[in-house]
Amino acid sequence: MKFTLTESWQQKPLLFLLSQTISLFGSSLVQYAITWYITLQTKSGMMMTISIVCGFLPTFLLSPFAGVWADRFNRKLLIILADGMIACATLILAILYVLGYQAFWLLFVISAIRAFGAAIQTPAVGALLPQLAPEAELTRVNAVNGSIQSLVMLLSPMLSALLLSRASLESIFFIDVVTAAVAITILLFFLHVPTHAKALAKEKLSYFSDFRQGIGYVLQHDFIKTLCLFNIAFCLLAAPGAFLTPLQVTRSFGDDVWRLTAIEITFSVGMMLGGAFMAWWGGFKNKLHTMVLANLIFGLCNIALGLIPAFWLYLCFMALIGVAMPIFNTPTMVLIQQKVEENFLGRVFGVMTMISSSMMPLGMLVFGPLADLVKIEWLLCGTGLLLCVQALFMVSNPVLIEAGKPMAEPES
């Protein structure tokens, strides 16, 4: 089936992606502005660490319970409530800053509130997409969504830095409030999504019972359980490439700011191109083979980052890693959306969000101290080799191979 604008089903995904793009753009502006502001004003590693913890810990703690909510309640309304909560908190902070109350702890609080909102929103978005698009088009819809997010993440740091140099921090806060209001308006008045069956049913189980059911479902579902284990290993092994490359560049190529900016830009451009490529290609017939290809690219590129001597070549491999991200993430999302019962989608996405938001930081508890004892290049080569080994284990796993096979066409 071609991805053409004349098909009536596209109206809902397009409206939804439009609203999420507007919301993400405002949120990214604020998050980067807060990061730049704390960095410039304090020049303190401890303050940056506190900010990172405030942005990570609430997502990790709340994601499994947010998955329960995504199954119990109307998912569109959950997304609206999450956006609204973040916008209200940001508005209050903006007013306090205008009145002259500009304590740093307020920035940490707003980062934590934004992380709570993201924890609620992420599983709801993942579970809602199958209600908006035909199953055969989920790959392209997820790929387009990933490509749009990559474009926003490419533009927002640069625009945030520009705005911060020419305007006050509180003015950027107000931009986020406006973009959230626009996004909520689109969802509330222009996008109609029927409430899924579980949300309509009268629940007799407690939240903790629902949560335990979700964990039990993951543990009993052979594909999801296997995917979670591979995802945990992948996130741990990807930690050096995700967090230590700026430090490696500073040590090996020079501490020029433009070099650090260049690796972020090339990675984001790569992700944007990878999302567009997946929207056009769609991947192999067996989605597992697409994931294995991406895993091999990650591994080989990690090894290359540890070996190459020229910075321009380093940027090429960084861009290729960015391209591989949506090649891995898109079929993973689609397989979850296809293989998991609708009533459990939210809870499964909650568990996956918890894994993705926690494993890389946990990996840094090992790789961070190691980076002061051994060369980062060695860490990249070692984890890259292990990622290649993991790809071989994935392609030989019968559960993943069976799950990745194309869905049977319905009889006409």
Short mmCIF file of C-alpha atoms in Angstrom, two decimals:
data_model
loop_
_atom_site.label_atom_id
_atom_site.label_comp_id
_atom_site.label_asym_id
_atom_site.label_seq_id
_atom_site.Cartn_x
_atom_site.Cartn_y
_atom_site.Cartn_z
CA MET A 1 0.00 0.00 0.00
CA LYS A 2 1.43 3.40 -1.02
CA PHE A 3 1.77 6.18 1.51
CA THR A 4 -0.28 8.83 -0.34
CA LEU A 5 -2.05 11.86 1.00
CA THR A 6 -5.31 10.94 -0.71
CA GLU A 7 -6.05 8.06 1.64
CA SER A 8 -8.66 9.04 4.19
CA TRP A 9 -7.07 7.09 7.05
CA GLN A 10 -4.09 9.44 7.02
CA GLN A 11 -6.00 12.38 8.48
CA LYS A 12 -5.85 11.09 12.06
CA PRO A 13 -2.12 10.17 12.09
CA LEU A 14 -1.24 13.49 10.44
CA LEU A 15 -3.22 15.51 12.99
CA PHE A 16 -1.72 13.53 15.84
CA LEU A 17 1.86 13.85 14.57
CA LEU A 18 1.30 17.57 13.97
CA SER A 19 0.17 18.08 17.57
CA GLN A 20 3.07 16.04 18.96
CA THR A 21 5.61 17.87 16.81
CA ILE A 22 4.39 21.26 18.06
CA SER A 23 4.40 20.05 21.67
CA LEU A 24 7.84 18.41 21.36
CA PHE A 25 9.33 21.53 19.78
CA GLY A 26 8.27 23.75 22.69
CA SER A 27 9.36 21.18 25.26
CA SER A 28 12.76 20.75 23.62
CA LEU A 29 13.33 24.52 23.55
CA VAL A 30 12.70 24.72 27.29
CA GLN A 31 14.74 21.64 28.20
CA TYR A 32 17.79 22.82 26.28
CA ALA A 33 17.37 26.36 27.59
CA ILE A 34 17.36 25.05 31.17
CA THR A 35 20.48 22.96 30.46
CA TRP A 36 22.35 25.86 28.83
CA TYR A 37 21.25 28.26 31.60
CA ILE A 38 22.43 25.99 34.44
CA THR A 39 25.70 25.34 32.60
CA LEU A 40 26.44 29.01 31.95
CA GLN A 41 25.31 30.31 35.33
CA THR A 42 26.89 27.70 37.61
CA LYS A 43 29.64 25.97 35.58
CA SER A 44 29.13 23.20 38.14
CA GLY A 45 29.23 19.49 37.36
CA MET A 46 27.24 18.79 40.53
CA MET A 47 24.43 21.12 39.46
CA MET A 48 24.32 19.45 36.04
CA THR A 49 24.22 16.04 37.71
CA ILE A 50 21.26 17.09 39.87
CA SER A 51 19.49 18.38 36.76
CA ILE A 52 20.08 15.09 34.90
CA VAL A 53 18.83 13.03 37.85
CA CYS A 54 15.69 15.19 38.11
CA GLY A 55 15.06 14.58 34.40
CA PHE A 56 15.64 10.82 34.53
CA LEU A 57 14.49 9.44 37.88
CA PRO A 58 10.75 10.39 37.69
CA THR A 59 10.45 8.77 34.25
CA PHE A 60 12.08 5.59 35.52
CA LEU A 61 9.87 5.38 38.62
CA LEU A 62 6.56 6.32 37.02
CA SER A 63 6.73 4.57 33.62
CA PRO A 64 5.32 1.18 34.72
CA PHE A 65 2.37 2.82 36.50
CA ALA A 66 1.85 5.21 33.58
CA GLY A 67 1.54 2.12 31.41
CA VAL A 68 -1.35 0.96 33.61
CA TRP A 69 -3.05 4.34 33.11
CA ALA A 70 -2.53 4.09 29.32
CA ASP A 71 -4.48 0.81 29.40
CA ARG A 72 -7.15 1.95 31.88
CA PHE A 73 -8.01 5.41 30.53
CA ASN A 74 -8.59 7.21 27.26
CA ARG A 75 -5.09 7.54 25.80
CA LYS A 76 -5.76 10.77 23.96
CA LEU A 77 -6.97 12.42 27.16
CA LEU A 78 -3.91 11.15 29.03
CA ILE A 79 -1.65 12.84 26.49
CA ILE A 80 -3.67 16.04 26.82
CA LEU A 81 -3.48 15.91 30.62
CA ALA A 82 0.29 15.31 30.53
CA ASP A 83 0.80 18.24 28.14
CA GLY A 84 -1.50 20.41 30.25
CA MET A 85 0.27 19.54 33.51
CA ILE A 86 3.66 20.43 32.02
CA ALA A 87 2.30 23.66 30.51
CA CYS A 88 0.71 24.78 33.80
CA ALA A 89 3.91 24.10 35.76
CA THR A 90 5.95 25.94 33.12
CA LEU A 91 3.54 28.89 33.20
CA ILE A 92 3.82 29.15 37.01
CA LEU A 93 7.62 29.04 36.73
CA ALA A 94 7.59 31.74 34.04
CA ILE A 95 5.45 34.01 36.23
CA LEU A 96 7.76 33.46 39.21
CA TYR A 97 10.78 34.37 37.08
CA VAL A 98 9.04 37.50 35.79
CA LEU A 99 8.35 38.50 39.43
CA GLY A 100 12.06 38.08 40.18
CA TYR A 101 12.02 34.79 42.09
CA GLN A 102 14.70 32.86 40.19
CA ALA A 103 16.00 30.14 42.49
CA PHE A 104 17.83 27.25 40.82
CA TRP A 105 15.83 24.65 42.73
CA LEU A 106 12.78 25.76 40.72
CA LEU A 107 14.54 24.60 37.53
CA PHE A 108 15.13 21.21 39.13
CA VAL A 109 11.46 20.99 40.11
CA ILE A 110 10.28 21.86 36.60
CA SER A 111 12.67 19.26 35.14
CA ALA A 112 11.16 16.63 37.45
CA ILE A 113 7.58 17.65 36.53
CA ARG A 114 8.46 17.49 32.83
CA ALA A 115 9.91 14.01 33.38
CA PHE A 116 6.67 12.93 35.10
CA GLY A 117 4.73 14.23 32.10
CA ALA A 118 7.00 12.38 29.67
CA ALA A 119 6.55 9.18 31.67
CA ILE A 120 2.76 9.46 31.29
CA GLN A 121 2.89 10.52 27.67
CA THR A 122 5.36 8.01 26.18
CA PRO A 123 3.42 4.75 26.75
CA ALA A 124 0.16 6.50 25.86
CA VAL A 125 1.59 7.65 22.50
CA GLY A 126 2.98 4.21 21.69
CA ALA A 127 -0.33 2.53 22.55
CA LEU A 128 -2.44 5.12 20.70
CA LEU A 129 -0.75 4.90 17.29
CA PRO A 130 -2.28 1.48 16.43
CA GLN A 131 -5.71 3.07 16.96
CA LEU A 132 -4.92 5.71 14.33
CA ALA A 133 -3.30 3.81 11.45
CA PRO A 134 -3.89 0.49 9.67
CA GLU A 135 -1.57 -2.29 10.81
CA ALA A 136 0.10 -2.45 7.39
CA GLU A 137 1.14 1.22 7.67
CA LEU A 138 2.46 1.19 11.25
CA THR A 139 6.07 0.93 10.06
CA ARG A 140 5.80 4.07 7.95
CA VAL A 141 3.84 6.02 10.56
CA ASN A 142 6.37 5.17 13.28
CA ALA A 143 9.25 5.98 10.92
CA VAL A 144 7.76 9.36 9.99
CA ASN A 145 7.19 10.10 13.67
CA GLY A 146 10.82 9.24 14.44
CA SER A 147 12.08 11.38 11.57
CA ILE A 148 10.04 14.38 12.71
CA GLN A 149 11.32 13.98 16.27
CA SER A 150 14.89 13.86 14.97
CA LEU A 151 14.36 17.08 13.00
CA VAL A 152 12.99 18.79 16.10
CA MET A 153 15.93 17.54 18.17
CA LEU A 154 18.29 18.89 15.49
CA LEU A 155 16.79 22.37 15.38
CA SER A 156 15.78 22.95 19.00
CA PRO A 157 19.29 23.09 20.59
CA MET A 158 20.48 25.69 18.09
CA LEU A 159 17.30 27.77 18.30
CA SER A 160 17.27 27.48 22.09
CA ALA A 161 20.85 28.77 22.31
CA LEU A 162 19.99 31.63 19.94
CA LEU A 163 16.89 32.60 21.94
CA LEU A 164 18.76 32.42 25.24
CA SER A 165 21.40 34.81 23.89
CA ARG A 166 18.77 37.34 22.80
CA ALA A 167 15.87 36.89 25.25
CA SER A 168 15.22 36.01 28.87
CA LEU A 169 14.72 32.47 30.11
CA GLU A 170 11.12 33.17 31.09
CA SER A 171 10.25 34.22 27.53
CA ILE A 172 11.26 30.74 26.35
CA PHE A 173 9.03 29.29 29.07
CA PHE A 174 6.08 31.22 27.59
CA ILE A 175 6.84 29.77 24.13
CA ASP A 176 6.42 26.28 25.57
CA VAL A 177 3.08 27.24 27.13
CA VAL A 178 1.82 28.49 23.76
CA THR A 179 2.98 25.41 21.81
CA ALA A 180 1.39 23.12 24.42
CA ALA A 181 -1.89 25.03 24.14
CA VAL A 182 -1.86 24.66 20.34
CA ALA A 183 -1.09 20.93 20.57
CA ILE A 184 -3.86 20.37 23.12
CA THR A 185 -6.35 22.30 20.95
CA ILE A 186 -5.58 20.08 17.94
CA LEU A 187 -6.06 16.89 19.97
CA LEU A 188 -9.14 18.10 21.81
CA PHE A 189 -11.16 19.61 18.96
CA PHE A 190 -9.86 18.12 15.71
CA LEU A 191 -8.81 14.53 16.46
CA HIS A 192 -11.51 12.02 17.35
CA VAL A 193 -10.26 8.68 18.65
CA PRO A 194 -12.71 6.12 20.06
CA THR A 195 -11.90 4.99 23.58
CA HIS A 196 -10.40 1.47 23.58
CA ALA A 197 -12.34 -1.40 25.15
CA LYS A 198 -10.42 -1.74 28.42
CA ALA A 199 -10.90 1.97 29.20
CA LEU A 200 -14.66 1.58 28.74
CA ALA A 201 -14.87 -1.42 31.06
CA LYS A 202 -15.53 -0.96 34.77
CA GLU A 203 -12.30 -1.97 36.48
CA LYS A 204 -12.52 -4.15 39.57
CA LEU A 205 -8.76 -4.61 40.00
CA SER A 206 -6.56 -2.16 41.90
CA TYR A 207 -3.76 -0.29 40.18
CA PHE A 208 -1.17 -2.58 41.75
CA SER A 209 -3.11 -5.64 40.57
CA ASP A 210 -3.20 -4.19 37.06
CA PHE A 211 0.52 -3.46 37.33
CA ARG A 212 1.25 -7.03 38.45
CA GLN A 213 -0.86 -8.34 35.58
CA GLY A 214 1.22 -6.26 33.17
CA ILE A 215 4.51 -7.57 34.59
CA GLY A 216 3.11 -11.11 34.48
CA TYR A 217 2.08 -10.58 30.86
CA VAL A 218 5.62 -9.46 29.94
CA LEU A 219 7.19 -12.45 31.73
CA GLN A 220 4.79 -14.95 30.13
CA HIS A 221 4.93 -13.46 26.62
CA ASP A 222 7.91 -15.20 25.01
CA PHE A 223 8.57 -12.48 22.43
CA ILE A 224 8.21 -9.49 24.76
CA LYS A 225 10.29 -11.15 27.48
CA THR A 226 13.05 -11.99 25.00
CA LEU A 227 12.91 -8.52 23.46
CA CYS A 228 13.22 -6.90 26.90
CA LEU A 229 16.32 -8.97 27.70
CA PHE A 230 18.00 -8.04 24.42
CA ASN A 231 16.96 -4.40 24.89
CA ILE A 232 18.53 -4.32 28.37
CA ALA A 233 21.80 -5.68 26.96
CA PHE A 234 21.69 -3.26 24.03
CA CYS A 235 21.13 -0.19 26.23
CA LEU A 236 23.95 -1.17 28.59
CA LEU A 237 26.39 -1.75 25.73
CA ALA A 238 25.34 1.46 23.96
CA ALA A 239 26.11 3.62 27.02
CA PRO A 240 29.74 4.47 26.12
CA GLY A 241 28.75 5.53 22.60
CA ALA A 242 25.87 7.61 23.92
CA PHE A 243 27.59 9.37 26.85
CA LEU A 244 31.37 9.14 26.48
CA THR A 245 31.89 10.27 22.88
CA PRO A 246 31.96 14.00 23.78
CA LEU A 247 34.67 13.26 26.35
CA GLN A 248 36.53 11.14 23.79
CA VAL A 249 36.40 13.95 21.23
CA THR A 250 37.72 16.42 23.80
CA ARG A 251 40.61 14.13 24.72
CA SER A 252 41.52 12.88 21.24
CA PHE A 253 40.63 15.66 18.79
CA GLY A 254 40.55 18.88 20.84
CA ASP A 255 38.26 20.75 23.23
CA ASP A 256 36.82 23.14 20.63
CA VAL A 257 33.11 23.75 21.20
CA TRP A 258 32.38 23.39 17.49
CA ARG A 259 33.55 19.77 17.60
CA LEU A 260 31.03 18.89 20.33
CA THR A 261 28.31 20.71 18.41
CA ALA A 262 29.28 18.87 15.22
CA ILE A 263 28.84 15.38 16.69
CA GLU A 264 25.37 16.32 18.02
CA ILE A 265 24.30 17.79 14.67
CA THR A 266 25.61 14.89 12.57
CA PHE A 267 23.93 12.36 14.86
CA SER A 268 20.59 14.22 14.64
CA VAL A 269 20.87 14.56 10.85
CA GLY A 270 21.59 10.84 10.65
CA MET A 271 18.49 10.03 12.71
CA MET A 272 16.35 12.26 10.52
CA LEU A 273 17.65 10.60 7.34
CA GLY A 274 17.23 7.15 8.91
CA GLY A 275 13.59 7.86 9.73
CA ALA A 276 12.94 9.09 6.18
CA PHE A 277 14.72 6.01 4.80
CA MET A 278 12.58 3.66 6.90
CA ALA A 279 9.40 5.48 5.82
CA TRP A 280 10.42 4.87 2.19
CA TRP A 281 11.89 1.36 2.53
CA GLY A 282 9.82 -0.21 5.28
CA GLY A 283 12.50 -2.75 6.21
CA PHE A 284 13.00 -6.43 5.40
CA LYS A 285 9.97 -8.72 5.27
CA ASN A 286 11.11 -10.24 8.54
CA LYS A 287 11.36 -7.26 10.89
CA LEU A 288 13.94 -9.03 13.03
CA HIS A 289 16.40 -8.90 10.12
CA THR A 290 16.00 -5.11 10.03
CA MET A 291 16.73 -4.90 13.77
CA VAL A 292 19.77 -7.18 13.37
CA LEU A 293 21.10 -4.99 10.55
CA ALA A 294 20.82 -1.91 12.78
CA ASN A 295 22.46 -3.75 15.68
CA LEU A 296 25.41 -4.70 13.44
CA ILE A 297 25.73 -1.10 12.25
CA PHE A 298 25.82 0.07 15.89
CA GLY A 299 28.51 -2.46 16.75
CA LEU A 300 30.73 -1.82 13.72
CA CYS A 301 30.39 1.96 14.07
CA ASN A 302 31.32 1.77 17.77
CA ILE A 303 34.47 -0.12 16.80
CA ALA A 304 35.18 2.46 14.08
CA LEU A 305 34.80 5.35 16.55
CA GLY A 306 37.47 3.69 18.68
CA LEU A 307 39.92 3.28 15.79
CA ILE A 308 39.71 6.11 13.27
CA PRO A 309 42.21 9.00 13.55
CA ALA A 310 40.49 11.68 11.45
CA PHE A 311 37.69 13.83 12.92
CA TRP A 312 35.78 14.21 9.62
CA LEU A 313 35.65 10.41 9.33
CA TYR A 314 34.56 10.23 12.97
CA LEU A 315 31.59 12.46 12.09
CA CYS A 316 30.66 10.16 9.18
CA PHE A 317 30.39 7.16 11.50
CA MET A 318 28.49 9.24 14.07
CA ALA A 319 25.96 10.11 11.37
CA LEU A 320 25.70 6.42 10.42
CA ILE A 321 24.90 5.55 14.05
CA GLY A 322 22.12 8.16 13.86
CA VAL A 323 20.79 6.51 10.69
CA ALA A 324 20.75 3.12 12.46
CA MET A 325 18.63 4.38 15.37
CA PRO A 326 15.26 4.49 13.53
CA ILE A 327 16.20 1.33 11.59
CA PHE A 328 16.29 -0.41 14.98
CA ASN A 329 13.54 1.47 16.83
CA THR A 330 10.86 1.46 14.09
CA PRO A 331 10.48 -2.33 13.64
CA THR A 332 10.76 -2.75 17.41
CA MET A 333 7.82 -0.38 17.97
CA VAL A 334 5.78 -2.00 15.22
CA LEU A 335 6.34 -5.53 16.51
CA ILE A 336 5.21 -4.51 19.99
CA GLN A 337 2.13 -2.81 18.54
CA GLN A 338 1.33 -5.90 16.45
CA LYS A 339 2.11 -8.69 18.92
CA VAL A 340 0.73 -7.26 22.17
CA GLU A 341 -2.97 -7.34 22.98
CA GLU A 342 -4.47 -3.85 22.96
CA ASN A 343 -5.45 -4.07 26.64
CA PHE A 344 -1.78 -4.55 27.60
CA LEU A 345 -0.10 -2.16 25.15
CA GLY A 346 0.23 0.69 27.63
CA ARG A 347 1.80 -1.47 30.32
CA VAL A 348 4.24 -3.08 27.90
CA PHE A 349 5.32 0.33 26.58
CA GLY A 350 5.64 1.46 30.19
CA VAL A 351 8.09 -1.37 30.90
CA MET A 352 10.03 -0.63 27.69
CA THR A 353 10.22 3.06 28.63
CA MET A 354 11.52 2.14 32.07
CA ILE A 355 14.23 -0.01 30.48
CA SER A 356 15.30 2.57 27.91
CA SER A 357 15.37 5.41 30.44
CA SER A 358 17.38 3.54 33.07
CA MET A 359 19.78 1.05 31.51
CA MET A 360 22.09 3.58 29.84
CA PRO A 361 22.51 5.70 33.01
CA LEU A 362 23.06 2.48 34.99
CA GLY A 363 25.65 1.41 32.42
CA MET A 364 27.49 4.66 33.05
CA LEU A 365 27.96 3.65 36.69
CA VAL A 366 30.41 1.10 35.25
CA PHE A 367 31.71 2.77 32.10
CA GLY A 368 32.01 6.28 33.60
CA PRO A 369 34.64 5.36 36.21
CA LEU A 370 36.32 2.98 33.70
CA ALA A 371 36.80 5.93 31.32
CA ASP A 372 39.22 7.45 33.85
CA LEU A 373 41.23 4.22 34.02
CA VAL A 374 41.33 3.01 30.41
CA LYS A 375 41.05 4.70 27.03
CA ILE A 376 37.50 5.42 25.86
CA GLU A 377 38.57 4.02 22.48
CA TRP A 378 39.04 0.62 24.10
CA LEU A 379 35.61 0.80 25.71
CA LEU A 380 34.02 1.64 22.35
CA CYS A 381 35.82 -1.22 20.60
CA GLY A 382 34.89 -3.68 23.35
CA THR A 383 31.20 -2.75 23.51
CA GLY A 384 31.05 -2.57 19.71
CA LEU A 385 32.33 -6.13 19.46
CA LEU A 386 29.77 -7.29 22.04
CA LEU A 387 26.98 -5.53 20.09
CA CYS A 388 28.01 -7.49 16.98
CA VAL A 389 27.90 -10.70 19.04
CA GLN A 390 24.44 -9.75 20.30
CA ALA A 391 23.28 -9.31 16.69
CA LEU A 392 24.35 -12.90 15.99
CA PHE A 393 22.43 -14.13 19.03
CA MET A 394 19.35 -12.16 17.88
CA VAL A 395 19.33 -13.62 14.37
CA SER A 396 19.65 -17.14 15.79
CA ASN A 397 16.89 -16.75 18.39
CA PRO A 398 13.83 -18.76 17.24
CA VAL A 399 11.35 -16.64 19.27
CA LEU A 400 12.52 -13.39 17.66
CA ILE A 401 12.70 -14.95 14.19
CA GLU A 402 9.12 -16.19 14.44
CA ALA A 403 7.83 -12.87 15.80
CA GLY A 404 9.55 -10.92 13.05
CA LYS A 405 7.81 -12.79 10.23
CA PRO A 406 5.26 -10.76 8.26
CA MET A 407 1.65 -10.94 9.42
CA ALA A 408 -0.64 -13.17 7.37
CA GLU A 409 -2.75 -11.21 4.90
CA PRO A 410 -6.46 -11.22 5.82
CA GLU A 411 -8.68 -13.12 3.42
CA SER A 412 -10.84 -10.93 1.21
#
